[in-house]
Coordinates of C-alpha atoms in Angstrom, one line a residue:
M1 CA 92.7 115.2 35.0
T2 CA 95.2 112.5 33.9
T3 CA 96.2 110.2 36.6
I4 CA 98.8 107.4 36.7
A5 CA 97.0 104.1 37.3
D6 CA 99.8 101.6 37.5
E7 CA 103.6 101.2 38.1
Q8 CA 104.3 100.4 34.4
Q9 CA 102.7 103.6 33.3
L10 CA 104.6 105.5 36.0
R11 CA 108.0 104.1 35.1
S12 CA 107.5 104.8 31.4
L13 CA 107.7 108.5 32.3
Y14 CA 111.2 108.2 33.9
L15 CA 114.6 106.9 33.0
P16 CA 115.7 103.8 34.9
A17 CA 117.3 104.5 38.3
K18 CA 121.1 104.6 38.1
E19 CA 123.0 101.6 39.4
R20 CA 124.4 103.4 42.4
A21 CA 121.0 104.6 43.4
V22 CA 119.8 101.0 43.6
K23 CA 123.0 99.6 45.2
K24 CA 123.2 102.3 47.9
Q25 CA 120.4 100.7 49.9
L26 CA 121.9 98.7 52.7
S27 CA 120.4 96.2 55.1
K28 CA 122.4 97.4 58.1
L29 CA 124.2 100.5 59.3
D30 CA 127.8 101.0 58.2
H31 CA 130.2 103.5 59.7
H32 CA 129.0 106.3 57.4
C33 CA 125.4 105.7 58.5
K34 CA 126.4 105.7 62.2
R35 CA 128.3 108.9 61.8
F36 CA 125.3 110.6 60.2
V37 CA 123.0 109.6 63.0
A38 CA 125.7 110.8 65.6
L39 CA 125.6 114.2 64.0
A40 CA 121.9 114.5 63.5
P41 CA 119.8 116.7 65.9
F42 CA 116.6 116.2 63.9
V43 CA 114.6 113.3 62.5
V44 CA 111.2 112.9 61.0
L45 CA 109.3 109.6 61.7
A46 CA 106.7 108.2 59.3
T47 CA 104.3 105.6 60.7
C48 CA 100.9 104.2 59.8
D49 CA 98.0 102.6 61.6
K50 CA 96.5 99.1 60.8
D51 CA 94.4 100.7 58.1
G52 CA 97.3 102.4 56.3
N53 CA 96.5 105.9 57.6
M54 CA 99.7 107.8 57.6
D55 CA 101.4 110.2 60.0
A56 CA 104.7 112.1 60.0
S57 CA 106.2 113.5 63.2
P58 CA 109.3 115.5 64.0
R59 CA 111.8 114.5 66.8
G60 CA 114.7 116.6 68.0
G61 CA 117.5 116.7 70.5
E62 CA 121.2 117.3 70.9
P63 CA 123.3 115.8 68.0
G64 CA 123.3 112.0 68.4
F65 CA 120.1 111.9 70.6
T66 CA 119.2 108.9 68.5
K67 CA 121.5 106.2 69.8
V68 CA 123.1 103.5 67.7
V69 CA 123.1 100.2 69.6
D70 CA 124.5 98.0 66.9
D71 CA 124.5 97.5 63.1
N72 CA 120.7 97.0 63.0
T73 CA 119.4 98.7 66.1
L74 CA 118.6 102.4 66.9
V75 CA 117.1 103.8 70.1
L76 CA 115.2 107.1 70.1
P77 CA 114.0 108.7 73.4
D78 CA 110.6 110.1 74.0
W79 CA 110.5 113.5 75.6
A80 CA 107.6 115.9 76.4
G81 CA 105.2 116.4 73.5
N82 CA 101.5 117.0 73.1
N83 CA 100.4 113.5 74.4
R84 CA 98.3 112.8 71.2
L85 CA 100.5 109.7 70.9
D86 CA 99.8 109.4 67.1
T87 CA 103.2 107.9 66.4
F88 CA 103.1 105.5 69.3
G89 CA 99.5 104.4 68.6
N90 CA 100.6 103.6 65.0
I91 CA 103.6 101.6 66.2
V92 CA 101.5 99.5 68.6
A93 CA 99.0 98.9 65.8
N94 CA 101.4 98.3 62.9
G95 CA 105.1 98.6 63.9
R96 CA 106.4 99.8 60.5
I97 CA 108.5 103.0 60.5
G98 CA 110.4 105.3 58.1
M99 CA 112.9 107.8 59.3
I100 CA 114.8 110.6 57.7
F101 CA 117.7 112.3 59.5
F102 CA 118.9 115.8 58.9
V103 CA 122.2 117.4 59.9
P104 CA 122.3 121.3 59.7
G105 CA 124.6 122.5 57.0
V106 CA 124.7 119.1 55.2
D107 CA 122.5 118.9 52.1
E108 CA 122.3 115.1 52.0
A109 CA 119.9 113.3 54.3
F110 CA 119.8 109.8 55.7
R111 CA 116.9 107.4 55.5
V112 CA 116.0 104.3 57.5
N113 CA 113.1 101.9 57.1
G114 CA 112.3 99.2 59.6
K115 CA 110.3 97.9 62.5
A116 CA 109.7 99.8 65.7
E117 CA 108.6 98.9 69.2
L118 CA 108.0 100.8 72.4
C119 CA 110.4 99.8 75.1
R120 CA 110.8 100.7 78.8
D121 CA 113.9 98.6 79.5
E122 CA 116.4 100.4 81.7
A123 CA 119.2 99.2 79.5
Y124 CA 117.7 101.4 76.7
T125 CA 116.3 104.3 78.6
S126 CA 119.6 104.8 80.4
L127 CA 121.3 105.3 77.1
C128 CA 119.3 108.4 76.6
E129 CA 120.0 110.2 79.9
T130 CA 119.9 114.0 79.3
N131 CA 120.5 116.6 81.9
G132 CA 120.0 114.0 84.6
K133 CA 116.6 113.0 83.2
F134 CA 115.6 109.7 81.6
P135 CA 112.8 109.2 79.0
K136 CA 109.6 107.4 80.1
L137 CA 110.1 105.0 77.1
V138 CA 112.1 104.8 73.9
L139 CA 111.5 103.7 70.4
K140 CA 113.6 100.7 69.6
I141 CA 114.1 100.5 65.8
T142 CA 115.2 97.4 64.0
V143 CA 116.9 98.6 60.7
K144 CA 115.8 96.8 57.6
E145 CA 116.9 99.4 55.0
A146 CA 119.3 102.3 55.2
Y147 CA 120.5 104.7 52.6
L148 CA 121.8 108.2 52.0
H149 CA 119.5 110.6 50.2
C150 CA 121.0 112.9 47.6
A151 CA 121.2 116.7 48.1
K152 CA 118.8 118.0 45.5
A153 CA 115.7 118.4 47.7
I154 CA 117.6 120.4 50.4
M155 CA 119.5 122.4 47.8
R156 CA 116.2 123.4 46.1
A157 CA 114.8 124.3 49.4
Q158 CA 117.9 126.3 50.4
L159 CA 117.1 124.8 53.8
W160 CA 120.4 125.9 55.5
S161 CA 120.8 129.2 53.7
L162 CA 120.5 132.3 55.9
D163 CA 119.2 134.2 52.8
A164 CA 116.2 131.8 52.7
K165 CA 115.4 132.2 56.4
V166 CA 111.8 133.4 57.1
E167 CA 111.2 135.8 60.0
R168 CA 108.9 134.3 62.7
S169 CA 106.7 137.4 62.3
A170 CA 105.7 136.2 58.8
L171 CA 103.1 134.0 60.6
P172 CA 100.9 134.6 63.6
T173 CA 102.1 133.0 66.8
M174 CA 101.3 129.4 67.3
N175 CA 98.7 130.2 69.9
E176 CA 97.0 132.9 67.7
M177 CA 96.7 130.3 64.9
L178 CA 95.3 127.7 67.3
K179 CA 92.8 130.2 68.8
D180 CA 91.4 130.8 65.3
Q181 CA 91.3 127.1 64.4
I182 CA 89.6 125.7 67.6
G183 CA 87.6 128.7 68.6
Q184 CA 89.5 129.3 71.8
T185 CA 88.1 132.2 73.8
E186 CA 90.9 133.0 76.3
P187 CA 93.7 135.4 75.1
A188 CA 96.4 133.8 73.1
E189 CA 99.7 133.2 74.9
P190 CA 102.4 135.5 73.6
Q191 CA 105.1 133.8 71.6
E192 CA 107.9 134.8 73.9
V193 CA 106.0 133.4 76.9
M194 CA 105.4 130.1 75.0
V195 CA 109.1 129.8 74.0
A196 CA 110.2 130.4 77.6
R197 CA 107.7 127.8 78.9
H198 CA 108.8 125.3 76.3
K199 CA 112.5 125.7 77.3
T200 CA 111.7 124.6 80.8
E201 CA 109.8 121.5 79.5
L202 CA 112.1 120.2 76.8
Y203 CA 113.1 117.1 78.8
N204 CA 110.1 116.6 81.0
N205 CA 108.0 113.4 81.0
R206 CA 104.2 114.0 81.1

């Protein structure tokens, strides 16, 4: 197996980045960045612990659920999850974060890198009120780098194409898969029951 051992060897395989690909990286949010965040119902968070072990975690909500406070500050609410707290543990240990925002129907994505902290200040939790409920805490992100990501990856994936949609029946239910993976003995919860239960818990704090 041939592996790439250093950056010089890596860069010898590729053409230099185009000027606009380098210049597009901003140190703060402009009006285009803010508009993208306002339209995005989905973001993936990348974090790592003090030893560099990585984790990526999805977050979702109504479009604009991630709030823009100012040119260098985003606030993202925490709602009901699995309580593993992988992302939050990493933030406490390290604080670095990468984010990639998606807008359904838009092939471009938007990326943010920065520093994150866990915050319980009412000034921030109140920004994220949803259906009369408030998050237990929020992620406060200080933006260090912000840039638009080109459309090629989403175009290749045909992510928003109905022709590329996979029927849910192509996979076992979540609970059937978990039953196999962890040796669960009780009957697997039917998919429709799980979906109905999740709908009642979307904005709970646990």
